[in-house]
Short mmCIF file of C-alpha atoms and ligand atoms in Angstrom, two decimals:
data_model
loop_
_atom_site.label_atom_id
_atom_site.label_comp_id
_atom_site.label_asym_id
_atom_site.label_seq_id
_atom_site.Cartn_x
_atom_site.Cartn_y
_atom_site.Cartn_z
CA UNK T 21 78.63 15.78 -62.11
CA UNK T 22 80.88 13.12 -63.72
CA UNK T 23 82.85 14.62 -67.22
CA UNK T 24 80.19 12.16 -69.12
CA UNK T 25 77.22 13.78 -67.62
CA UNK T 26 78.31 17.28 -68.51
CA UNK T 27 79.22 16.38 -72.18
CA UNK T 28 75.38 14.54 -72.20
CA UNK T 29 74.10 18.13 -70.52
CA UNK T 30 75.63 20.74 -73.02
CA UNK T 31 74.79 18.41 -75.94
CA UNK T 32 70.98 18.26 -74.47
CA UNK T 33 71.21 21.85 -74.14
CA UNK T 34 71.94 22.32 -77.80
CA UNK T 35 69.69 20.29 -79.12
CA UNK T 36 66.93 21.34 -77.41
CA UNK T 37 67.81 24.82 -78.21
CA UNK T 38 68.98 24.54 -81.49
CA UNK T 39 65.79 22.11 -81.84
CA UNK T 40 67.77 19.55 -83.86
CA UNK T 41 65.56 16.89 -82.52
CA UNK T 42 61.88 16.48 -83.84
CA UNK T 43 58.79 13.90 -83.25
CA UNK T 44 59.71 12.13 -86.29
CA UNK T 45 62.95 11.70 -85.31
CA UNK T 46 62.27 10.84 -81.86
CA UNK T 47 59.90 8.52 -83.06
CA UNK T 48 62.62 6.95 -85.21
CA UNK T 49 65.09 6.70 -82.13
CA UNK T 50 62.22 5.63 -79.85
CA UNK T 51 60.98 2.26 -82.50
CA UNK T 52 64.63 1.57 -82.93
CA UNK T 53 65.04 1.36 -79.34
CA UNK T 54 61.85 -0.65 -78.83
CA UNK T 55 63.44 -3.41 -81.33
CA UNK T 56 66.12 -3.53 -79.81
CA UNK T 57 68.24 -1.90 -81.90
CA UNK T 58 71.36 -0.71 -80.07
CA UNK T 59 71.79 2.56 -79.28
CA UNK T 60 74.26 3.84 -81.41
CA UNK T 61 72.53 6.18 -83.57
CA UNK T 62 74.47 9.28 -84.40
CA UNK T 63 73.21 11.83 -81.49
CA UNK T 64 70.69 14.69 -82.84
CA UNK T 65 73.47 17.72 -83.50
CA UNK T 66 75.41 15.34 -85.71
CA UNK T 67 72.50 13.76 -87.32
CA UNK T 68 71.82 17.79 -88.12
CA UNK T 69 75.53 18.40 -89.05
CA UNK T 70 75.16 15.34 -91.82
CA UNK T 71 71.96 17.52 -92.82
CA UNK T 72 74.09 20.70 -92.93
CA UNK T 73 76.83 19.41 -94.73
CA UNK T 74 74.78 17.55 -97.38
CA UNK T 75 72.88 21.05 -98.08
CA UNK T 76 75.97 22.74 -98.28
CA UNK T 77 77.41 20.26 -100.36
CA UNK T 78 74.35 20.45 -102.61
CA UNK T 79 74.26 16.82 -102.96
CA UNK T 80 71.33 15.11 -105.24
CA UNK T 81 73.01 11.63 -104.32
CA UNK T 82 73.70 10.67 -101.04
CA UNK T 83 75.33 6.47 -99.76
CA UNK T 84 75.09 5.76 -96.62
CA UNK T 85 76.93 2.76 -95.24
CA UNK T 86 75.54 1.80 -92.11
CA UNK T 87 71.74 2.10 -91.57
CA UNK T 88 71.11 1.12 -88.00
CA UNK T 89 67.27 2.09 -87.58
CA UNK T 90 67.95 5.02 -90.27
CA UNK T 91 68.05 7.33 -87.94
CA UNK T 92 70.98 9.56 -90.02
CA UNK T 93 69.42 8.66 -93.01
CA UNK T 94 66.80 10.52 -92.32
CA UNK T 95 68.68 13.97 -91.21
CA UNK T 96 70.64 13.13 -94.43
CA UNK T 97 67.23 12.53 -96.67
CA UNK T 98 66.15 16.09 -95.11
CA UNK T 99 69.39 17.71 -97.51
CA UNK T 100 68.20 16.08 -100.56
CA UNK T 101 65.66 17.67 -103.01
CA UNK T 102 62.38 16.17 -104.16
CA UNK T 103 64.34 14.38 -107.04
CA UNK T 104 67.10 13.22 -105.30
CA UNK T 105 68.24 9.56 -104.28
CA UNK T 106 69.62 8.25 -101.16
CA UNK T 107 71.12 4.36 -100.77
CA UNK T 108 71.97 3.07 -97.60
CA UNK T 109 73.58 -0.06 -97.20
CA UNK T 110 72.52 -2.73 -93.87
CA UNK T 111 73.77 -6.06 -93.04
CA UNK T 112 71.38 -7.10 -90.72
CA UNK T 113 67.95 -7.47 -92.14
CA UNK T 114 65.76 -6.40 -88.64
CA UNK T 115 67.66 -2.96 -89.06
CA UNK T 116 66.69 -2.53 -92.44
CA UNK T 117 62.92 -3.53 -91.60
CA UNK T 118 63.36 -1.46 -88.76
CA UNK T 119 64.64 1.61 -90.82
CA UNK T 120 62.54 1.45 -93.88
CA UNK T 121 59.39 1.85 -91.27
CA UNK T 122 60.72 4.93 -90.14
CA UNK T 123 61.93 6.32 -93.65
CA UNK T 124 58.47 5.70 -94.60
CA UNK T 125 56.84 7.52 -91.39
CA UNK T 126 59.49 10.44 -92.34
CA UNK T 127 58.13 11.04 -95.87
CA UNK T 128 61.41 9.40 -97.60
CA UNK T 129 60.57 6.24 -98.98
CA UNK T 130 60.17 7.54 -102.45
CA UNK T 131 63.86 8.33 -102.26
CA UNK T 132 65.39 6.51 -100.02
CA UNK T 133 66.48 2.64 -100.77
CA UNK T 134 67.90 0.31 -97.60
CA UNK T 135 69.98 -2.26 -99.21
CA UNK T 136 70.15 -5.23 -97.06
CA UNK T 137 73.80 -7.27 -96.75
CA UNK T 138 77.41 -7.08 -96.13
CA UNK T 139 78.28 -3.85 -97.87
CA UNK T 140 81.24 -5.68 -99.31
CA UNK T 141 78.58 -7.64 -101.50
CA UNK T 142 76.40 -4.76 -102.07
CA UNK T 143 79.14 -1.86 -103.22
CA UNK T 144 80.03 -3.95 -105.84
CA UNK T 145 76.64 -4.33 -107.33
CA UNK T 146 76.18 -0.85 -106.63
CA UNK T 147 78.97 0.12 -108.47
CA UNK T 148 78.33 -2.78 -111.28
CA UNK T 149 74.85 -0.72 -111.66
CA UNK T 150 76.65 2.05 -113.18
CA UNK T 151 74.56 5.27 -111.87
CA UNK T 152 75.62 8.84 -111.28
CA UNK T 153 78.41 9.14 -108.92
CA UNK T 154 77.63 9.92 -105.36
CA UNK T 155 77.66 13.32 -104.07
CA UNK T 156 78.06 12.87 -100.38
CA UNK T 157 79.04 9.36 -98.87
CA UNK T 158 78.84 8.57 -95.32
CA UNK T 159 80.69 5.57 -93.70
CA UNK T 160 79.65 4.25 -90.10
CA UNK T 161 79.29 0.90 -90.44
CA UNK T 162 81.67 -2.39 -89.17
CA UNK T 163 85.20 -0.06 -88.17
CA UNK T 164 87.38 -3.18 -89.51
CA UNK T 165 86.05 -3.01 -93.27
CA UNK T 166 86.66 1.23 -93.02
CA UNK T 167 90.03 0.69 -95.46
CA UNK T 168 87.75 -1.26 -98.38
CA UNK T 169 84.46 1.59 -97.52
CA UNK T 170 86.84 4.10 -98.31
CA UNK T 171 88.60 2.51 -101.53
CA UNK T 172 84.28 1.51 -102.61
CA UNK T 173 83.60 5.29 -101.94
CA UNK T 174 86.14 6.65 -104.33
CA UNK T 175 85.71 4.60 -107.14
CA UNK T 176 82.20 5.38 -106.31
CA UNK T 177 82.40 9.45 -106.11
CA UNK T 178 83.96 12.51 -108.71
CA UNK T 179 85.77 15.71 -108.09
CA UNK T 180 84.02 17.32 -105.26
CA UNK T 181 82.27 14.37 -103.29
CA UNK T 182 82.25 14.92 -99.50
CA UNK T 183 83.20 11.48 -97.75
CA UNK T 184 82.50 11.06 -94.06
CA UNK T 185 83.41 8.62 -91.86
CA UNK T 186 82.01 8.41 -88.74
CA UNK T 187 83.81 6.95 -85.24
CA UNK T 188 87.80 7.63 -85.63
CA UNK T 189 88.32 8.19 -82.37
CA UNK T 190 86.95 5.33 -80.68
CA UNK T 191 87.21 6.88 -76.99
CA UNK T 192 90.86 7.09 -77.87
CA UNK T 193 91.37 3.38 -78.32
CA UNK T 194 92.48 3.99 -82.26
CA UNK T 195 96.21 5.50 -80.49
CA UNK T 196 96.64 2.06 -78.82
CA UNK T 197 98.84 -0.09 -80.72
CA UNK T 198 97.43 -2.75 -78.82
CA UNK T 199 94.12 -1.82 -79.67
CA UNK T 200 91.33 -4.66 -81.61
CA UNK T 201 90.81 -4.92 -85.47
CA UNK T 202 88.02 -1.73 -85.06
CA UNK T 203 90.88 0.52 -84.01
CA UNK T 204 93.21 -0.63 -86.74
CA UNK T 205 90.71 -0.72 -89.24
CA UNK T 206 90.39 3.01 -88.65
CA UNK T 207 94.56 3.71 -88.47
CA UNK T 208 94.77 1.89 -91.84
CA UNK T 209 91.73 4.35 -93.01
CA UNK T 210 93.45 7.48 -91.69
CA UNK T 211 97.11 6.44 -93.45
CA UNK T 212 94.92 5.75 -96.70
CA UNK T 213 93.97 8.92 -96.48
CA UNK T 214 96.98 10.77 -95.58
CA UNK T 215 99.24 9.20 -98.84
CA UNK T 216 95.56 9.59 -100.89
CA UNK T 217 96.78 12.17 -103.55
CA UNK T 218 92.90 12.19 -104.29
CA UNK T 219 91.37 13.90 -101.65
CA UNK T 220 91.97 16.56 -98.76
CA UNK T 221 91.22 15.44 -95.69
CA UNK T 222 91.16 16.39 -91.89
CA UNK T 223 89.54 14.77 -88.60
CA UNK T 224 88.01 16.03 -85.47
CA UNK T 225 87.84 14.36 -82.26
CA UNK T 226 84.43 15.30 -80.68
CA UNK T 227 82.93 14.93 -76.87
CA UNK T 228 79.07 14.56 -75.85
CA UNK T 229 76.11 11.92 -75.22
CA UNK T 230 78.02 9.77 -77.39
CA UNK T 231 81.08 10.05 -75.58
CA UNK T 232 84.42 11.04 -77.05
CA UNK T 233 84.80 9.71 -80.59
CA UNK T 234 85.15 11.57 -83.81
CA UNK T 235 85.13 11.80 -87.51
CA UNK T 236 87.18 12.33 -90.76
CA UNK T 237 86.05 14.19 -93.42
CA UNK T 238 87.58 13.58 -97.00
CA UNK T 239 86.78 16.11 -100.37
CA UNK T 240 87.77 14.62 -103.30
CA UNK T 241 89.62 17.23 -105.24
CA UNK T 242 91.31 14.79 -108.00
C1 LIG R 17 76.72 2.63 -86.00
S1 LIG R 17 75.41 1.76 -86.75
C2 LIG R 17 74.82 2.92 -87.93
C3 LIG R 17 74.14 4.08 -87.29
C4 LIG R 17 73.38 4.98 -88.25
N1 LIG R 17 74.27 5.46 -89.30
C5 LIG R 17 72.80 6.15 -87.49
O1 LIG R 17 73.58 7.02 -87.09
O2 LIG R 17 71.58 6.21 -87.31
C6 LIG R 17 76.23 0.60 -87.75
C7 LIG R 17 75.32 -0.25 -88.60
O3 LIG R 17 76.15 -0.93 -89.56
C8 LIG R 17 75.66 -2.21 -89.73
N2 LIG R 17 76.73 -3.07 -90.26
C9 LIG R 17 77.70 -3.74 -89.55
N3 LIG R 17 78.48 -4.44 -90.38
C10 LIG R 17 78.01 -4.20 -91.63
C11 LIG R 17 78.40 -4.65 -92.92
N4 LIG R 17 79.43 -5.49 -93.08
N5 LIG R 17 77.70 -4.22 -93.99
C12 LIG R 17 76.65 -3.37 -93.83
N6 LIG R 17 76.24 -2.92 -92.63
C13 LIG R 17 76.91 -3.32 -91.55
C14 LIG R 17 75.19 -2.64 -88.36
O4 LIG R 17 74.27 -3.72 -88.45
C15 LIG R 17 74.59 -1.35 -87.83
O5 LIG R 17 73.21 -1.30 -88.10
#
């Protein structure tokens, strides 16, 4: 058994013990799939580790950047009470068809909204809006625009917002100094955050179906 197939095996064996998989969200995986959506959906024990964190977190408010087929955005919708609101920001407009269909079939489309564009146009307007700060804000979108996410998410959060972003490993291409504008749009994000006076911060590397990647995790404490 190759070192990929044993990561995919223990993570199926969590998740099918832990049951962090459901119909609703296989269904979601399984329409984004027949789209043609690529597979790059947060895998089931860290769609329910978005959930966890959110409920711990108590959030009412939840941005998302990065929809995909709203696969997370769903395990994140599960945190948030019957009065709470989630955005989550798409560029390409056959995700967010693709996603608000399965919000709906989940039960969240009363408080879920997809935003469709470049989240560089749509944080703006977002913030322009003026609403409630966001309680929990998680980043896995284009790796490159990961420095500006992160600079949109604090002027967009208060004392005691949990940032995420997803994908800081990148298979351990982000320690190549060679490495494309994805890896060094993540070093610039992790230096941001380690002069940030702002927030406290840490990252974990992770290994599974997904492969070996990570992600960062940023409280804002000031
Ligand atoms: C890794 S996927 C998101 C996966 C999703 N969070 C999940 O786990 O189910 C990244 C998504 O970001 C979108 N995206 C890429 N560049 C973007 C941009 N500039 N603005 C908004 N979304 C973007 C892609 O189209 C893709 O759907």
């Amino acid at each position: 058994m190759s070192q990929q197939q044993q990561w995919t095996a223990m993570d199926r064996y969590f998740t099918d013990l832990l049951g962090t998989d459901d119909k609703v969200l296989e269904a979601a995986r399984r329409d984004s799939d027949a789209s043609g959506l690529p597979p790059i959906a947060v895998a089931p024990n860290q769609g329910r580790l978005l959930q966890l964190l959110a409920q711990v977190r108590g959030a009412r408010r939840i941005l998302e950047i990065g929809t995909l087929g709203g696969y997370s955005t769903i395990h994140l919708a599960r945190a948030l009470p019957a009065d709470g609101r989630l955005v989550t920001l798409e560029y390409a407009p056959r995700h967010a068809e693709v996603a608000r269909a399965n919000i709906a079939r989940a039960g969240f489309a009363d408080r879920v909204e997809v935003r469709v564009g470049a989240a560089l146009d749509t944080l703006p307007v977002l913030a322009a809006e003026g609403g409630d700060p966001y309680d929990m804000i998680f980043v896995d979108a284009d790796k490159d625009n990961y420095p500006h996410y992160l600079e949109w998410s604090l002027r967009l959060a208060r004392i005691g917002t949990l940032i995420i972003l997803d994908n800081v490993v990148l298979g351990g291409e982000v320690l190549d100094p060679a490495a494309g504008p994805r890896a060094q749009g993540i070093r610039s994000t992790m230096e941001m955050l380690a002069r940030e006076p702002r927030v406290s911060a840490t990252a974990l590397q992770t290994v599974g179906d997904k492969g070996w990647d990570g992600f960062a995790l940023a409280l804002v404490i000031g």
